Short mmCIF file of the C-alpha atoms (twelve columns), coordinates in Angstrom:
data_MODEL
# 
_entry.id   MODEL 
# 
loop_
_atom_site.group_PDB 
_atom_site.id 
_atom_site.type_symbol 
_atom_site.label_atom_id 
_atom_site.label_alt_id 
_atom_site.label_comp_id 
_atom_site.label_asym_id 
_atom_site.label_seq_id 
_atom_site.Cartn_x 
_atom_site.Cartn_y 
_atom_site.Cartn_z 
_atom_site.pdbx_PDB_model_num 
ATOM 1   C CA . MET A 1   0.182  -0.112  0.018   1 
ATOM 2   C CA . ILE A 2   1.380  3.384   -0.984  1 
ATOM 3   C CA . THR A 3   0.684  5.879   1.693   1 
ATOM 4   C CA . THR A 4   -0.733 9.320   1.370   1 
ATOM 5   C CA . ILE A 5   2.307  10.880  2.314   1 
ATOM 6   C CA . CYS A 6   4.257  9.117   -0.327  1 
ATOM 7   C CA . LYS A 7   1.796  10.129  -2.854  1 
ATOM 8   C CA . GLN A 8   2.031  13.802  -1.702  1 
ATOM 9   C CA . ARG A 9   5.810  13.595  -1.951  1 
ATOM 10  C CA . VAL A 10  5.860  12.269  -5.409  1 
ATOM 11  C CA . ALA A 11  3.467  15.072  -6.216  1 
ATOM 12  C CA . GLN A 12  6.057  17.707  -4.791  1 
ATOM 13  C CA . CYS A 13  8.678  16.203  -6.972  1 
ATOM 14  C CA . PHE A 14  6.960  17.402  -9.970  1 
ATOM 15  C CA . MET A 15  7.353  21.042  -8.509  1 
ATOM 16  C CA . ASN A 16  10.732 20.807  -6.597  1 
ATOM 17  C CA . ARG A 17  13.376 18.064  -7.460  1 
ATOM 18  C CA . ASN A 18  15.189 18.568  -3.982  1 
ATOM 19  C CA . VAL A 19  11.987 16.841  -2.001  1 
ATOM 20  C CA . PHE A 20  14.349 14.363  -1.027  1 
ATOM 21  C CA . PHE A 21  17.090 16.398  0.030   1 
ATOM 22  C CA . ASN A 22  17.812 18.367  3.149   1 
ATOM 23  C CA . ALA A 23  18.683 22.075  3.543   1 
ATOM 24  C CA . GLU A 24  22.645 21.213  3.298   1 
ATOM 25  C CA . GLY A 25  22.029 19.334  -0.006  1 
ATOM 26  C CA . LYS A 26  22.288 15.948  1.257   1 
ATOM 27  C CA . ARG A 27  19.910 13.398  0.621   1 
ATOM 28  C CA . TYR A 28  17.681 11.977  3.352   1 
ATOM 29  C CA . TYR A 29  18.059 8.332   4.270   1 
ATOM 30  C CA . ALA A 30  15.505 5.506   3.221   1 
ATOM 31  C CA . LYS A 31  15.080 2.583   5.524   1 
ATOM 32  C CA . ILE A 32  13.407 -0.679  5.672   1 
ATOM 33  C CA . VAL A 33  11.753 -2.401  8.568   1 
ATOM 34  C CA . LEU A 34  10.028 -5.536  9.220   1 
ATOM 35  C CA . GLY A 35  7.170  -6.387  11.377  1 
ATOM 36  C CA . THR A 36  5.008  -9.340  12.805  1 
ATOM 37  C CA . GLY A 37  1.650  -7.836  12.962  1 
ATOM 38  C CA . SER A 38  -1.548 -8.505  11.175  1 
ATOM 39  C CA . GLY A 39  -4.020 -6.223  9.477   1 
ATOM 40  C CA . THR A 40  -4.846 -4.743  6.132   1 
ATOM 41  C CA . PRO A 41  -2.360 -1.639  5.546   1 
ATOM 42  C CA . SER A 42  -4.138 1.651   4.373   1 
ATOM 43  C CA . GLU A 43  -3.106 4.902   2.887   1 
ATOM 44  C CA . SER A 44  -3.239 6.655   6.194   1 
ATOM 45  C CA . ASP A 45  -0.594 4.317   7.956   1 
ATOM 46  C CA . THR A 46  2.206  6.068   9.541   1 
ATOM 47  C CA . ASP A 47  3.836  2.817   10.977  1 
ATOM 48  C CA . LEU A 48  3.539  -0.932  10.810  1 
ATOM 49  C CA . PHE A 49  1.137  -2.833  12.843  1 
ATOM 50  C CA . GLN A 50  3.892  -4.624  15.001  1 
ATOM 51  C CA . PRO A 51  7.327  -3.310  13.924  1 
ATOM 52  C CA . ILE A 52  10.315 -4.884  14.988  1 
ATOM 53  C CA . THR A 53  12.897 -2.005  15.673  1 
ATOM 54  C CA . GLU A 54  15.941 -3.987  15.321  1 
ATOM 55  C CA . THR A 55  15.250 -4.809  11.642  1 
ATOM 56  C CA . ASP A 56  15.347 -0.905  11.008  1 
ATOM 57  C CA . LYS A 57  18.008 -0.834  8.039   1 
ATOM 58  C CA . GLN A 58  19.330 1.763   5.616   1 
ATOM 59  C CA . ALA A 59  18.296 0.867   2.164   1 
ATOM 60  C CA . GLU A 60  20.125 0.970   -1.012  1 
ATOM 61  C CA . ILE A 61  18.402 2.980   -3.910  1 
ATOM 62  C CA . THR A 62  18.396 2.196   -7.542  1 
ATOM 63  C CA . VAL A 63  16.593 4.670   -9.767  1 
ATOM 64  C CA . THR A 64  15.823 4.063   -13.371 1 
ATOM 65  C CA . ASP A 65  13.493 5.959   -15.724 1 
ATOM 66  C CA . ASN A 66  10.355 3.986   -14.814 1 
ATOM 67  C CA . TYR A 67  10.919 2.508   -11.115 1 
ATOM 68  C CA . VAL A 68  12.632 3.234   -7.929  1 
ATOM 69  C CA . GLU A 69  13.721 0.069   -6.032  1 
ATOM 70  C CA . TYR A 70  14.851 -0.075  -2.252  1 
ATOM 71  C CA . HIS A 71  16.934 -2.884  -0.793  1 
ATOM 72  C CA . VAL A 72  18.126 -4.419  2.387   1 
ATOM 73  C CA . ARG A 73  19.969 -7.404  2.915   1 
ATOM 74  C CA . TYR A 74  19.606 -9.451  6.509   1 
ATOM 75  C CA . MET A 75  22.691 -11.737 7.057   1 
ATOM 76  C CA . PRO A 76  22.143 -15.181 8.725   1 
ATOM 77  C CA . GLU A 77  23.192 -13.568 11.840  1 
ATOM 78  C CA . GLU A 78  20.717 -10.779 11.853  1 
ATOM 79  C CA . ALA A 79  17.065 -10.638 12.781  1 
ATOM 80  C CA . ASN A 80  16.491 -14.004 13.667  1 
ATOM 81  C CA . GLY A 81  13.644 -15.513 16.003  1 
ATOM 82  C CA . TYR A 82  10.641 -13.816 14.187  1 
ATOM 83  C CA . THR A 83  7.916  -14.698 11.676  1 
ATOM 84  C CA . TYR A 84  7.832  -11.632 9.670   1 
ATOM 85  C CA . THR A 85  4.503  -10.910 8.057   1 
ATOM 86  C CA . GLU A 86  4.837  -7.079  6.989   1 
ATOM 87  C CA . VAL A 87  7.406  -4.737  5.703   1 
ATOM 88  C CA . GLY A 88  7.628  -1.064  5.786   1 
ATOM 89  C CA . LEU A 89  9.616  1.739   3.670   1 
ATOM 90  C CA . ALA A 90  10.425 4.800   5.495   1 
ATOM 91  C CA . GLU A 91  11.702 7.950   3.207   1 
ATOM 92  C CA . ARG A 92  12.972 11.260  4.371   1 
ATOM 93  C CA . VAL A 93  14.539 9.878   7.258   1 
ATOM 94  C CA . PRO A 94  17.126 12.547  8.962   1 
ATOM 95  C CA . GLU A 95  20.600 12.034  9.938   1 
ATOM 96  C CA . ILE A 96  21.684 12.425  13.665  1 
ATOM 97  C CA . HIS A 97  24.926 12.801  15.086  1 
ATOM 98  C CA . ASP A 98  26.373 10.107  17.231  1 
ATOM 99  C CA . PRO A 99  29.810 11.096  19.168  1 
ATOM 100 C CA . GLU A 100 31.108 7.891   18.466  1 
ATOM 101 C CA . LEU A 101 29.856 7.159   14.984  1 
ATOM 102 C CA . GLY A 102 29.464 10.640  13.530  1 
ATOM 103 C CA . ASP A 103 26.405 11.262  11.410  1 
ATOM 104 C CA . ILE A 104 24.107 8.403   10.929  1 
ATOM 105 C CA . PRO A 105 20.280 7.719   10.007  1 
ATOM 106 C CA . ALA A 106 18.010 8.285   12.620  1 
ATOM 107 C CA . SER A 107 15.245 5.697   13.435  1 
ATOM 108 C CA . TYR A 108 12.741 5.065   10.646  1 
ATOM 109 C CA . THR A 109 10.331 6.179   12.910  1 
ATOM 110 C CA . GLN A 110 11.734 9.983   12.176  1 
ATOM 111 C CA . GLY A 111 10.886 9.548   8.812   1 
ATOM 112 C CA . GLU A 112 7.895  9.206   6.555   1 
ATOM 113 C CA . LEU A 113 6.057  5.912   5.906   1 
ATOM 114 C CA . PHE A 114 5.862  5.428   2.122   1 
ATOM 115 C CA . ILE A 115 5.071  1.901   1.776   1 
ATOM 116 C CA . HIS A 116 3.421  -0.613  4.236   1 
ATOM 117 C CA . ALA A 117 2.734  -3.782  2.885   1 
ATOM 118 C CA . MET A 118 2.283  -7.607  4.047   1 
ATOM 119 C CA . PHE A 119 4.013  -10.641 2.696   1 
ATOM 120 C CA . ASP A 120 1.901  -13.334 0.937   1 
ATOM 121 C CA . THR A 121 3.703  -15.847 2.783   1 
ATOM 122 C CA . PRO A 122 5.167  -15.229 6.503   1 
ATOM 123 C CA . ILE A 123 8.909  -15.612 6.519   1 
ATOM 124 C CA . GLU A 124 10.253 -17.376 9.612   1 
ATOM 125 C CA . LYS A 125 14.015 -15.820 9.744   1 
ATOM 126 C CA . THR A 126 16.254 -18.364 11.351  1 
ATOM 127 C CA . GLU A 127 20.284 -18.364 11.304  1 
ATOM 128 C CA . ASP A 128 20.102 -20.374 8.066   1 
ATOM 129 C CA . ILE A 129 18.523 -17.718 5.971   1 
ATOM 130 C CA . LEU A 130 20.007 -14.743 4.111   1 
ATOM 131 C CA . LEU A 131 17.268 -12.418 3.497   1 
ATOM 132 C CA . ASP A 132 17.134 -9.802  0.739   1 
ATOM 133 C CA . VAL A 133 14.198 -7.508  0.839   1 
ATOM 134 C CA . TYR A 134 13.271 -5.512  -2.359  1 
ATOM 135 C CA . ILE A 135 10.630 -2.820  -2.553  1 
ATOM 136 C CA . ARG A 136 9.990  -1.342  -6.166  1 
ATOM 137 C CA . ILE A 137 8.031  1.521   -6.652  1 
ATOM 138 C CA . THR A 138 7.045  1.526   -10.519 1 
ATOM 139 C CA . ILE A 139 5.987  4.600   -12.509 1 
ATOM 140 C CA . THR A 140 3.642  3.969   -15.324 1 
# 
């Protein structure tokens, strides 16, 4: 489900190409998070039904003429012990300054939920699984 805020930001892009950049000209971050909740996503969603915050990861972004694709990889030792049923994409995540790490992305909750979707088949994540998650927004 593409959220209302995503539709608004895409519309703004037609007026201002800098919608995804902060005042210093750096791109905001995009993050993917997994969850274990149930329900039907709606356009007004601002979070997952039951997010697992430890799965909050910065997405790699690929842009072509007709789509934007977001990707994260969960290694076999990451995010285990849950059966994932939902996924979310947050855009426009700001950065924060960590004294030890420098500038890093804030939590996905500081961004704007663009996509909220349910998996057709739940994914039981164990240490035997390397999990790649792709979210593609196609412009037609």
